[in-house]
mmCIF file of C-alpha atoms (C1' of nucleotides) in Angstrom:
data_model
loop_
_atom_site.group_PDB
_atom_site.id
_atom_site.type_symbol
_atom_site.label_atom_id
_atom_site.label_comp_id
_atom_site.label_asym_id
_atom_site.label_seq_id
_atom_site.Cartn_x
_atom_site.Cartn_y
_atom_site.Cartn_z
ATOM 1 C CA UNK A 1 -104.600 -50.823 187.113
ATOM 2 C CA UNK A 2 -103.099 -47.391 187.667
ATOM 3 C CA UNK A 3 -102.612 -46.109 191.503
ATOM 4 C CA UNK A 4 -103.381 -42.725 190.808
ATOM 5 C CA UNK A 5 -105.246 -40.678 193.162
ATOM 6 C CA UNK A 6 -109.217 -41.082 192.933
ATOM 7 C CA UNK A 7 -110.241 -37.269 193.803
ATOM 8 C CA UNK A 8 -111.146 -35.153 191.579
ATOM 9 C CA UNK A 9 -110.743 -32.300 193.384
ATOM 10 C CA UNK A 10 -113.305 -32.142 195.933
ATOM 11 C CA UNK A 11 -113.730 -33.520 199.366
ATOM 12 C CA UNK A 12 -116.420 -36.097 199.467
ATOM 13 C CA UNK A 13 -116.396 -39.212 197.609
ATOM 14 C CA UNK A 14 -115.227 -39.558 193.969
ATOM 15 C CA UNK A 15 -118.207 -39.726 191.585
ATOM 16 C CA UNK A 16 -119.151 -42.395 189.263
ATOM 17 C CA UNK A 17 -117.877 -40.544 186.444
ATOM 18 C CA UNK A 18 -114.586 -40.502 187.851
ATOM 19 C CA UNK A 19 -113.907 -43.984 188.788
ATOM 20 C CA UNK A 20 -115.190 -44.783 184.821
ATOM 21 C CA UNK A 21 -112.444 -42.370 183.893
ATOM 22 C CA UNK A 22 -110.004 -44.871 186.155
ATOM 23 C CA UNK A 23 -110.822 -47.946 184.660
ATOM 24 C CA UNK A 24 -110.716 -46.582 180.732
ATOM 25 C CA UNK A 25 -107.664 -44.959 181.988
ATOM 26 C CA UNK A 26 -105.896 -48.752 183.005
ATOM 27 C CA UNK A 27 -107.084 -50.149 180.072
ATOM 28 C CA UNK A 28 -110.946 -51.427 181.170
ATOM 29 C CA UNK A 29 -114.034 -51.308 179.707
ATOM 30 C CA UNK A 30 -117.070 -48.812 180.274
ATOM 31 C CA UNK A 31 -119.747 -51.119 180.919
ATOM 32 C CA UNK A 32 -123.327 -50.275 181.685
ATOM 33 C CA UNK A 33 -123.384 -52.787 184.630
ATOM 34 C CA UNK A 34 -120.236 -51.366 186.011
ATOM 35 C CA UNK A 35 -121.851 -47.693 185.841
ATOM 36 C CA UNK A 36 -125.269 -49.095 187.528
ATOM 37 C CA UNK A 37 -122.949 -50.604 190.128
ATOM 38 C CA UNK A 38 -121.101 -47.641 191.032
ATOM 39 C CA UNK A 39 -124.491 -45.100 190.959
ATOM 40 C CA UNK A 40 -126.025 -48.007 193.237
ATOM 41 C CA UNK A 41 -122.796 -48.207 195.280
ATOM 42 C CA UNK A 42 -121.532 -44.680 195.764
ATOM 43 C CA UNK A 43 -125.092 -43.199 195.877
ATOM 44 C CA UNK A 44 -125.307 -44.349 199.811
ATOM 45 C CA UNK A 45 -122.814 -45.065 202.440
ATOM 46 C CA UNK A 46 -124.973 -47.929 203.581
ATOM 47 C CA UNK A 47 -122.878 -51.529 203.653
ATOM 48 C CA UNK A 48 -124.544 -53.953 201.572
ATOM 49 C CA UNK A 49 -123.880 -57.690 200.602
ATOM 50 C CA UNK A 50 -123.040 -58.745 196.981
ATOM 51 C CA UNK A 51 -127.018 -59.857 196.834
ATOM 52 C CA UNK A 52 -128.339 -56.679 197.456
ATOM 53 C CA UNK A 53 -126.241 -55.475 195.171
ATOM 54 C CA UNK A 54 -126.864 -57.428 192.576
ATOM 55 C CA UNK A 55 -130.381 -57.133 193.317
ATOM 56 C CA UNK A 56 -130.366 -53.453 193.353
ATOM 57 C CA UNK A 57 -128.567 -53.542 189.869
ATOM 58 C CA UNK A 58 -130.906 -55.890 188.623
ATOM 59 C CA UNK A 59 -133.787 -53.548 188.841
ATOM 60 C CA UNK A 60 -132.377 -51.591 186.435
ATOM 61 C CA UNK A 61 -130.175 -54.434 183.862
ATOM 62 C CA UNK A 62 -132.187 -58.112 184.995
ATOM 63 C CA UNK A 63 -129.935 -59.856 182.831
ATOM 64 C CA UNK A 64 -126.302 -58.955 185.518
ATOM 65 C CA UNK A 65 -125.431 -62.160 187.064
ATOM 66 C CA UNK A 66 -124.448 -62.195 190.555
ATOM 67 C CA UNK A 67 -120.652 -63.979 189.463
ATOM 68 C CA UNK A 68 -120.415 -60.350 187.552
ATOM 69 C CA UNK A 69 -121.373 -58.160 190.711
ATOM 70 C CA UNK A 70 -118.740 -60.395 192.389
ATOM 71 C CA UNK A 71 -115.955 -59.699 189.616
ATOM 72 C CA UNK A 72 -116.478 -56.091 189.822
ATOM 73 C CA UNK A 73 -116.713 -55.593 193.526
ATOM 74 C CA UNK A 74 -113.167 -57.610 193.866
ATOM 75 C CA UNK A 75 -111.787 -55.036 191.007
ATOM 76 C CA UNK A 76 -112.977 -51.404 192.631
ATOM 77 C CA UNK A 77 -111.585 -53.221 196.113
ATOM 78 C CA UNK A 78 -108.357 -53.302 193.787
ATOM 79 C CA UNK A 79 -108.934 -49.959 192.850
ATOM 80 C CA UNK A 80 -109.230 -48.791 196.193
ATOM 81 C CA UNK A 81 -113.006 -47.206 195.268
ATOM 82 C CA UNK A 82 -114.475 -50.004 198.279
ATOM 83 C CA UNK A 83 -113.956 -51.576 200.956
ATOM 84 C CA UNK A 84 -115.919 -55.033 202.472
ATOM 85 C CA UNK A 85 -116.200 -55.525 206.240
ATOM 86 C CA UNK A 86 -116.887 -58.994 207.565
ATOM 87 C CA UNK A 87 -119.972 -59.143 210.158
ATOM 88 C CA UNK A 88 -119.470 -62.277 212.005
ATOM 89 C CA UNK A 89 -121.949 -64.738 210.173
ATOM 90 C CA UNK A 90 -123.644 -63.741 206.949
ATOM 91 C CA UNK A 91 -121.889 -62.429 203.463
ATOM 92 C CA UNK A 92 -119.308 -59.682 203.639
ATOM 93 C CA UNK A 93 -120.666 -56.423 202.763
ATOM 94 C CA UNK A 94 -119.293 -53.316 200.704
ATOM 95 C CA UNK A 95 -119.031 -49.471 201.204
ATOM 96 C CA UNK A 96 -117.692 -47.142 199.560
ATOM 97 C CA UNK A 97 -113.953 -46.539 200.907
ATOM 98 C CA UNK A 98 -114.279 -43.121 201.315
ATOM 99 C CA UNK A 99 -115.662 -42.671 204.392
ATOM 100 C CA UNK A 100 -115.615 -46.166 205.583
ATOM 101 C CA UNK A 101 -116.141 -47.084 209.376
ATOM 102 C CA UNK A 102 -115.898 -49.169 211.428
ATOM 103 C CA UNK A 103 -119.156 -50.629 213.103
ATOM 104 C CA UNK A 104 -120.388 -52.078 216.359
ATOM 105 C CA UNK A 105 -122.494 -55.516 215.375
ATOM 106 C CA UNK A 106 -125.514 -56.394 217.780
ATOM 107 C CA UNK A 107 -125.150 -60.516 217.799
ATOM 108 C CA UNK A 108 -128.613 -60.780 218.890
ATOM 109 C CA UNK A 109 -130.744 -58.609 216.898
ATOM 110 C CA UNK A 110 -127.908 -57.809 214.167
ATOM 111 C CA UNK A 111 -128.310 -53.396 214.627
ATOM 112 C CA UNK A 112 -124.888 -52.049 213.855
ATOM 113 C CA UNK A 113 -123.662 -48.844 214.950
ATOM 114 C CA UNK A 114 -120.929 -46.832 213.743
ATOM 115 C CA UNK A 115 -118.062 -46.739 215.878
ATOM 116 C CA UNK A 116 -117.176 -43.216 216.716
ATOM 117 C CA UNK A 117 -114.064 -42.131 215.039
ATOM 118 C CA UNK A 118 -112.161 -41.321 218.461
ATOM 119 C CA UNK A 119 -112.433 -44.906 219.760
ATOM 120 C CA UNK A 120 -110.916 -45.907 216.786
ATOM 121 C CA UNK A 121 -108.277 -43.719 216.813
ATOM 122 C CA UNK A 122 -107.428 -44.371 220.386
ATOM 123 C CA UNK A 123 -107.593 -48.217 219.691
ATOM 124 C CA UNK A 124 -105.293 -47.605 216.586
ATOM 125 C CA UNK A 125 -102.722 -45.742 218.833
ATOM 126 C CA UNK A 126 -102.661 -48.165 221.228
ATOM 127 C CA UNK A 127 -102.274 -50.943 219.101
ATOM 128 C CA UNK A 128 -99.452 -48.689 217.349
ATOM 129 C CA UNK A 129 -97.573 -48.635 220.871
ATOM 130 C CA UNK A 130 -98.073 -52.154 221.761
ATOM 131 C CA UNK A 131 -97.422 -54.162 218.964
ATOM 132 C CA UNK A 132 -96.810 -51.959 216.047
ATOM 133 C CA UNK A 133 -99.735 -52.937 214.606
ATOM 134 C CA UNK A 134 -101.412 -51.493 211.976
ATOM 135 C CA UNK A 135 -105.280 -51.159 212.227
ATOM 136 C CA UNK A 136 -107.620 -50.879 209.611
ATOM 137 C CA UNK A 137 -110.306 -48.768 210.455
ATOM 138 C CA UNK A 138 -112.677 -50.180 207.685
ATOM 139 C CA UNK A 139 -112.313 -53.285 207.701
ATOM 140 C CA UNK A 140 -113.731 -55.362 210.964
ATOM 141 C CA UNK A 141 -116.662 -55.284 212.893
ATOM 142 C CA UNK A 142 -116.664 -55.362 216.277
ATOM 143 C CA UNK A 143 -119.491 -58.084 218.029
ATOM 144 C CA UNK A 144 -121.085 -57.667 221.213
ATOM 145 C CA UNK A 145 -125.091 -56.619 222.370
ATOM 146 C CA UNK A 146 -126.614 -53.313 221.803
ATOM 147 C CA UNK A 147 -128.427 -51.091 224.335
ATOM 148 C CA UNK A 148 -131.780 -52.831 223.527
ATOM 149 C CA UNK A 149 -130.068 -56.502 223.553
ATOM 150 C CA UNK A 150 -128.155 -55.817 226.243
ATOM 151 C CA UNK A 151 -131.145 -54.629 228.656
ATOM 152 C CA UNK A 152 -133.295 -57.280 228.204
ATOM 153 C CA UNK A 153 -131.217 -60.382 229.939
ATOM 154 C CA UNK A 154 -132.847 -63.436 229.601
ATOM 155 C CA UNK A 155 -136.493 -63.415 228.558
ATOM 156 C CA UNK A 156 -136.711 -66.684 229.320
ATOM 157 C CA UNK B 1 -104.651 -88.556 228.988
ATOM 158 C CA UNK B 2 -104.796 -86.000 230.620
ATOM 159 C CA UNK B 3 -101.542 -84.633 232.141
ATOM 160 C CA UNK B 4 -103.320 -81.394 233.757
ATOM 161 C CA UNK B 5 -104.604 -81.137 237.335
ATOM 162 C CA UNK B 6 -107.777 -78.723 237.101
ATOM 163 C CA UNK B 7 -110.095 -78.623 240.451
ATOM 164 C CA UNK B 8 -112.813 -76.572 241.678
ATOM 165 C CA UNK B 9 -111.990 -74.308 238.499
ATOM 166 C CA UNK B 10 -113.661 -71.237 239.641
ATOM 167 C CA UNK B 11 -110.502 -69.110 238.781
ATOM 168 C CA UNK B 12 -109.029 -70.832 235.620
ATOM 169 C CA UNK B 13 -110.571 -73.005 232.972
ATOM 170 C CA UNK B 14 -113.013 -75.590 233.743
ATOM 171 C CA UNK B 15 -111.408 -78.956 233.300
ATOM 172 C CA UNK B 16 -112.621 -82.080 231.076
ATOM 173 C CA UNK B 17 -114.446 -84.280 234.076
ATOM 174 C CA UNK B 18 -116.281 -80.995 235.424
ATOM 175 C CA UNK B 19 -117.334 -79.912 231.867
ATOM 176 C CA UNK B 20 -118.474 -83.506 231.284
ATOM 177 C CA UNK B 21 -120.174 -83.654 234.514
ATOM 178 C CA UNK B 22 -122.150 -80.941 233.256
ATOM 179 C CA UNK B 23 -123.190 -82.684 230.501
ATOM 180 C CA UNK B 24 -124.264 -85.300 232.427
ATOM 181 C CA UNK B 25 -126.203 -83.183 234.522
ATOM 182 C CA UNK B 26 -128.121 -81.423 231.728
ATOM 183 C CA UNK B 27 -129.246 -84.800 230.653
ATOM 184 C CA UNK B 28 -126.475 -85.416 227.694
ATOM 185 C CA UNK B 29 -124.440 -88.479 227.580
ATOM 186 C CA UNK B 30 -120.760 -88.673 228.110
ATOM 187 C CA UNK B 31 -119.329 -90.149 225.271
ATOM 188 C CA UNK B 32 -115.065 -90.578 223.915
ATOM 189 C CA UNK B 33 -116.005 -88.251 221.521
ATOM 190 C CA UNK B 34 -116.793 -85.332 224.062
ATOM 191 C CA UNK B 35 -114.092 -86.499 226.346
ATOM 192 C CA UNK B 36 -111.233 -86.544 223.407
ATOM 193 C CA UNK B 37 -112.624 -83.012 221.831
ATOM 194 C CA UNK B 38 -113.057 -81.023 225.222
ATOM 195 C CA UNK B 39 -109.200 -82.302 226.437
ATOM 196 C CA UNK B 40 -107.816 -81.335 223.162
ATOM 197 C CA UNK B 41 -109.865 -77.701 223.592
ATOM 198 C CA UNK B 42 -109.218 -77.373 226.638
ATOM 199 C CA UNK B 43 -105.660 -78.443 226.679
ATOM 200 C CA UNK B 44 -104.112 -75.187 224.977
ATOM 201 C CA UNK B 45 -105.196 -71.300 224.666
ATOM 202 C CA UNK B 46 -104.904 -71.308 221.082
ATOM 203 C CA UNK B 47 -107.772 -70.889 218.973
ATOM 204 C CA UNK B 48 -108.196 -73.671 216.427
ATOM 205 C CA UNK B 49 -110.595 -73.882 213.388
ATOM 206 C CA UNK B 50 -113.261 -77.222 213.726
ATOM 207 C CA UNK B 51 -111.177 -79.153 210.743
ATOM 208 C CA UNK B 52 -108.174 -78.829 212.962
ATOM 209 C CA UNK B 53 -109.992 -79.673 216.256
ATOM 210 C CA UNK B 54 -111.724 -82.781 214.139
ATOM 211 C CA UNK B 55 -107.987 -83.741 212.728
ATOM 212 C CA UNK B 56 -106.587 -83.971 216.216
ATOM 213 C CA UNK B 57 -109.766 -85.702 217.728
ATOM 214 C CA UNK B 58 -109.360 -88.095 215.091
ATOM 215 C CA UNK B 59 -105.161 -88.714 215.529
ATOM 216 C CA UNK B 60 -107.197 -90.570 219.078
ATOM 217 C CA UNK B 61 -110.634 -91.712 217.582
ATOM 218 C CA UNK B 62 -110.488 -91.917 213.806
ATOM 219 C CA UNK B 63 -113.625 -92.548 212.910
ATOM 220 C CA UNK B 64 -115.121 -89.411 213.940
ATOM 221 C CA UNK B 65 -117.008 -87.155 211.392
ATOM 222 C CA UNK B 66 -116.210 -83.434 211.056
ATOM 223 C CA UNK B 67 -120.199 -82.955 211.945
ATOM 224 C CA UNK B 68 -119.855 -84.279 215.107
ATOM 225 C CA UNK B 69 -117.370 -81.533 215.825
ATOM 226 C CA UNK B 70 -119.578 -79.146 214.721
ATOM 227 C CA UNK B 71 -122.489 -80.648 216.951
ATOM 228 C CA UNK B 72 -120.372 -80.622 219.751
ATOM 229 C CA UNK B 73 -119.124 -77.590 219.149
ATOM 230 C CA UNK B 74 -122.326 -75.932 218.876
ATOM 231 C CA UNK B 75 -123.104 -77.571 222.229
ATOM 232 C CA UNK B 76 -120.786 -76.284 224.100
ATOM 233 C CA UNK B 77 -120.657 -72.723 222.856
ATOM 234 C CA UNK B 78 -124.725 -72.943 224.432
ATOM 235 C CA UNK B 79 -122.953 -74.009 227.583
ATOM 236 C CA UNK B 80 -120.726 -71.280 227.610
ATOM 237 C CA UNK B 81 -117.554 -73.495 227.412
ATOM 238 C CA UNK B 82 -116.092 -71.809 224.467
ATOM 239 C CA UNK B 83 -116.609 -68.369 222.191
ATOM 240 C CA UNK B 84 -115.803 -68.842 218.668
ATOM 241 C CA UNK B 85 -114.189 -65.721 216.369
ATOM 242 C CA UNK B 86 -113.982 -65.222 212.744
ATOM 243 C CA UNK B 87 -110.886 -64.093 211.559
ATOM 244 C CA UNK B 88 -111.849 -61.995 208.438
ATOM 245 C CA UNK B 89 -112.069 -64.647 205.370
ATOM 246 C CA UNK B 90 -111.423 -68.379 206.679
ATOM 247 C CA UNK B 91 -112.893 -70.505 209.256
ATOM 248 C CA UNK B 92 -114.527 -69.472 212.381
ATOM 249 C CA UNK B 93 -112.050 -70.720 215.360
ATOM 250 C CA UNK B 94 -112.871 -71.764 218.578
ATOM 251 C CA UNK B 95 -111.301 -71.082 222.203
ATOM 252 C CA UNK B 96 -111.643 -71.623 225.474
ATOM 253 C CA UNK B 97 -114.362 -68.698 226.886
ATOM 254 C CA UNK B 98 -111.934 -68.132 229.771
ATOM 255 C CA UNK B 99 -109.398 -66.174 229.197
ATOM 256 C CA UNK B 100 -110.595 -65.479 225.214
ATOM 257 C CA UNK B 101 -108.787 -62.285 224.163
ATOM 258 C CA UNK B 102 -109.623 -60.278 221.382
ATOM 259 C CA UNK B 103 -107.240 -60.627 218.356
ATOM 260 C CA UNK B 104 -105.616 -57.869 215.875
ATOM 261 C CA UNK B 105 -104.952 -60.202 212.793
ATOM 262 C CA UNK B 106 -102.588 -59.085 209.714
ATOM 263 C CA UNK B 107 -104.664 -58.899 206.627
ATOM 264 C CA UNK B 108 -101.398 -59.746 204.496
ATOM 265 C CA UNK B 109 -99.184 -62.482 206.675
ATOM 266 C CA UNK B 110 -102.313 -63.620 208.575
ATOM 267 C CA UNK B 111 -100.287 -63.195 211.784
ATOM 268 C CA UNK B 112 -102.297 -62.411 214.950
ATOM 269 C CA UNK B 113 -101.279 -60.367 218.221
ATOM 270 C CA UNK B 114 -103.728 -60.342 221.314
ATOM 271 C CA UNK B 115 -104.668 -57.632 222.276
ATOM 272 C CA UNK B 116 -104.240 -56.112 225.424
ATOM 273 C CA UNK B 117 -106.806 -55.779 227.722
ATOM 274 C CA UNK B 118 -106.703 -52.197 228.757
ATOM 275 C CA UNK B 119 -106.843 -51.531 225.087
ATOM 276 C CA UNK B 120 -110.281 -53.553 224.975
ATOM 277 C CA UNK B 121 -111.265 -51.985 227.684
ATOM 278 C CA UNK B 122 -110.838 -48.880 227.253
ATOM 279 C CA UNK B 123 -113.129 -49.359 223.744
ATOM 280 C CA UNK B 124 -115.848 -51.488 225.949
ATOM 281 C CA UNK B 125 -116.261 -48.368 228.074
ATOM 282 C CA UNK B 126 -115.881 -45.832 225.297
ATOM 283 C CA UNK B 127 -118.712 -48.267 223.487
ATOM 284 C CA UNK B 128 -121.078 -48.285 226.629
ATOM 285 C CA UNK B 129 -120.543 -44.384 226.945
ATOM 286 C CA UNK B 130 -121.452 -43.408 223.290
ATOM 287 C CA UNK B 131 -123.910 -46.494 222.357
ATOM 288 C CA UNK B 132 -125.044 -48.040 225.368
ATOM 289 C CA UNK B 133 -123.166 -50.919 223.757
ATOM 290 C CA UNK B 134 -121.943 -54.092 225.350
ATOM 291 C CA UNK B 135 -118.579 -54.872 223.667
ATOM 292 C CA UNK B 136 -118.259 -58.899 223.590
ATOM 293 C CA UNK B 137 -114.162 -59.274 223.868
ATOM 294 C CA UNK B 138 -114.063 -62.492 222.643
ATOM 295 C CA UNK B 139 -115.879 -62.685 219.653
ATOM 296 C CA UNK B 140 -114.145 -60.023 217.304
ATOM 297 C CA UNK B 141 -110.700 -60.000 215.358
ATOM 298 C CA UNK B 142 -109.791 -56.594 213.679
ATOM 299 C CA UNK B 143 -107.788 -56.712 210.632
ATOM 300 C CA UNK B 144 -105.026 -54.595 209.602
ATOM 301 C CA UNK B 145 -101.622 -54.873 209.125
ATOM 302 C CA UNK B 146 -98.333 -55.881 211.512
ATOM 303 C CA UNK B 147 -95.851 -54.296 212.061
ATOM 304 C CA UNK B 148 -93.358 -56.390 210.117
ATOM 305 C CA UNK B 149 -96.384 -56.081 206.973
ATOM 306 C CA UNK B 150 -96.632 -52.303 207.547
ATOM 307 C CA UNK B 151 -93.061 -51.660 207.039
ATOM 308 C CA UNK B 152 -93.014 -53.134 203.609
ATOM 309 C CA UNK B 153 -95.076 -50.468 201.873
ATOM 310 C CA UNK B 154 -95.661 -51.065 198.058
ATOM 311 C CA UNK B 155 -92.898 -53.637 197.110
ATOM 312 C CA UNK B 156 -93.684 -52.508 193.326
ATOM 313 C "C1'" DG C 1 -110.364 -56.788 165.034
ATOM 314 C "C1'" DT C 2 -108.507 -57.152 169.729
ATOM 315 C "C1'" DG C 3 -109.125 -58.487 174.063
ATOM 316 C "C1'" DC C 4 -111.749 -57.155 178.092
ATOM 317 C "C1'" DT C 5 -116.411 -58.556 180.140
ATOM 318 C "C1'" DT C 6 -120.209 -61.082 180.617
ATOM 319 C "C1'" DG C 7 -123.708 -65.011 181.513
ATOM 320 C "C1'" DC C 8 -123.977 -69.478 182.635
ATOM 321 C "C1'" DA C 9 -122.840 -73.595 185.030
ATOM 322 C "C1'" DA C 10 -120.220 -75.859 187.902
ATOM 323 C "C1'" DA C 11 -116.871 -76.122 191.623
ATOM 324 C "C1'" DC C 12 -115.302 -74.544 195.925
ATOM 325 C "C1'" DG C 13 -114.748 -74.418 201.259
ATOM 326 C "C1'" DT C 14 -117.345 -74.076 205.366
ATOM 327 C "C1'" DT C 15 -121.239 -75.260 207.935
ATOM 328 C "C1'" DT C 16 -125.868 -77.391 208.618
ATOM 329 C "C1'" DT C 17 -129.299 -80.964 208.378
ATOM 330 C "C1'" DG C 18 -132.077 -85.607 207.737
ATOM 331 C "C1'" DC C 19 -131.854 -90.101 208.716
ATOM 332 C "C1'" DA C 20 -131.069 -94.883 210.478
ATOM 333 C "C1'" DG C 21 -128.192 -97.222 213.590
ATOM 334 C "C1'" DA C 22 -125.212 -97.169 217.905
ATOM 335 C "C1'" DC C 23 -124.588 -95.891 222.254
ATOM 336 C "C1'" DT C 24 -125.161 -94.026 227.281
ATOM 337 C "C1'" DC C 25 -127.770 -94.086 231.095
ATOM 338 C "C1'" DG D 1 -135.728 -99.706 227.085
ATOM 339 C "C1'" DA D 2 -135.782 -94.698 226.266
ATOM 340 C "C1'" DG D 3 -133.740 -91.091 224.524
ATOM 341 C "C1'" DT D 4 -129.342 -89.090 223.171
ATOM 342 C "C1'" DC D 5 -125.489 -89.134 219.965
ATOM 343 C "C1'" DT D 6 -123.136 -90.636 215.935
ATOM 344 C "C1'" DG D 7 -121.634 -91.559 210.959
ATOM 345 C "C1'" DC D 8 -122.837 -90.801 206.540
ATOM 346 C "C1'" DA D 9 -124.680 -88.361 202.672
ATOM 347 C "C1'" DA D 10 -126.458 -84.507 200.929
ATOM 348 C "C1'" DA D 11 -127.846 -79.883 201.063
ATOM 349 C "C1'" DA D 12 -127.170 -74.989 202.149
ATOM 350 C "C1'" DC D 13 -124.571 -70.858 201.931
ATOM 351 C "C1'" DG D 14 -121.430 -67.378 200.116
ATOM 352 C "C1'" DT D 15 -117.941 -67.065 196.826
ATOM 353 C "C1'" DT D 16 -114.806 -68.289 192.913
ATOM 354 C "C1'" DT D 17 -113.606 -70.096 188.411
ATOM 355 C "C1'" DG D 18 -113.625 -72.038 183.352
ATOM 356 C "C1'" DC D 19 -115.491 -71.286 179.207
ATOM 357 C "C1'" DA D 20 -117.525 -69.508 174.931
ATOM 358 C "C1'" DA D 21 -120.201 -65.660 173.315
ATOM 359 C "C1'" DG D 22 -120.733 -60.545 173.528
ATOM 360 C "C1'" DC D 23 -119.344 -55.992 173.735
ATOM 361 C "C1'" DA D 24 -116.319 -51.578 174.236
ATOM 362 C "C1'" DC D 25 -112.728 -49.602 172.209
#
DNA sequence: GTGCTTGCAAACGTTTTGCAGACTC
DNA sequence: GAGTCTGCAAAACGTTTGCAAGCAC
């Protein structure tokens, strides 16, 4: 597919109608499970797993399979339109790429919370200094216990 | 066997007899098994998914069953013996929990670099001052790319 | 009409579980 | 002997793939 930019001018995230415009543009199909996917997708910057995904499409088109969902997310991560993050255990869930972040993930009760954007950058310099290293600020969650978690000790 | 000295392991790793001898004490058996898995674990820093742990138990005791690795493995993460990561797609891996270190891992070579502590705790703190959160340094990997992968920009 | 997309089913790789027999204590 | 641990088989889970029919262009 084409690597051209996504915006369309304006500063948030590109719209569906855009990203349709991409993929008729690189030779794809407009197809009225890819546009439910993209309103469902773009319309929040929540993370969610392929299920709820599919799921949230199928409210609207019962008949999408979940192999489709799959098929599409894997082409818009082409694209450059998403991004997945990996939580530890469980599926691997998709944002929007715009605006991606990376999260804190409570490993007891599962609360995430966004990391604020100066860690990251401070982590991504460092790791810039020491190793050359390239991080990817979207793309890894970062385990550990949240306030609540982390105050109650054992409640054995 | 065993070629390493480890006593009264209160500042390295816990060695194979006192690991066992918790076992024991908890009310598990000792069995070749546990004995073959926790030296080969134990024996090296580097983090090892269960099939290779299982392959290298086996090279000693081939008739052991990749479940029992995962049994045992699930045992002794309870204990506190070892911390297990997930490295982005893949197999979880498991390590030693002294001296785990978080990981940077290269989303396009797969190459890791540890990363150094001040780094990780520098985030830990800036976590705890903005969340409340309780970083876990052993349990994350965040992707990206190395420096060698980072160079090479689009080789279209 | 061309050929990209889809639904379905089946495979995949990793991890978990149920069970009867083997083993440690 | 009692209770834990094991091997085996099979299931569970998230994800990918092969194929023929369906749809956008």
């Amino acid at each position: 597919m084409g690597d051209e930019a996504l915006s369309g001018g304006d500063t948030g995230s590109p719209g569906v109608e855009e990203v349709l415009g991409l993929i008729r543009a690189g030779g794809g199909r407009v197809t009225s499970t890819r546009r439910v996917l993209l309103e469902v997708l773009l319309g929040s910057r929540e993370h969610r797993s392929a299920e709820q995904l599919a799921e949230l499409v199928q409210a609207r088109l019962p008949e999408v399979h979940l192999s489709t969902i799959y098929r599409n997310l894997e082409e818009l991560q082409r694209m450059g339109v998403l991004v997945h993050t990996h939580f530890g255990h469980g599926p691997a869930t998709y944002q929007p790429a715009v605006g991606a972040h990376a999260h804190f993930v409570c490993e007891v009760c599962s609360a995430t919370v966004e990391v604020p954007p100066d860690l990251v950058a401070r982590l991504a310099e460092g790791a810039m200094e020491h190793a050359g290293f390239v991080v990817d600020p979207g793309h890894f969650a970062i385990g550990g216990r949240c306030a609540r978690c982390a105050g109650d000790r054992h409640r054995a």
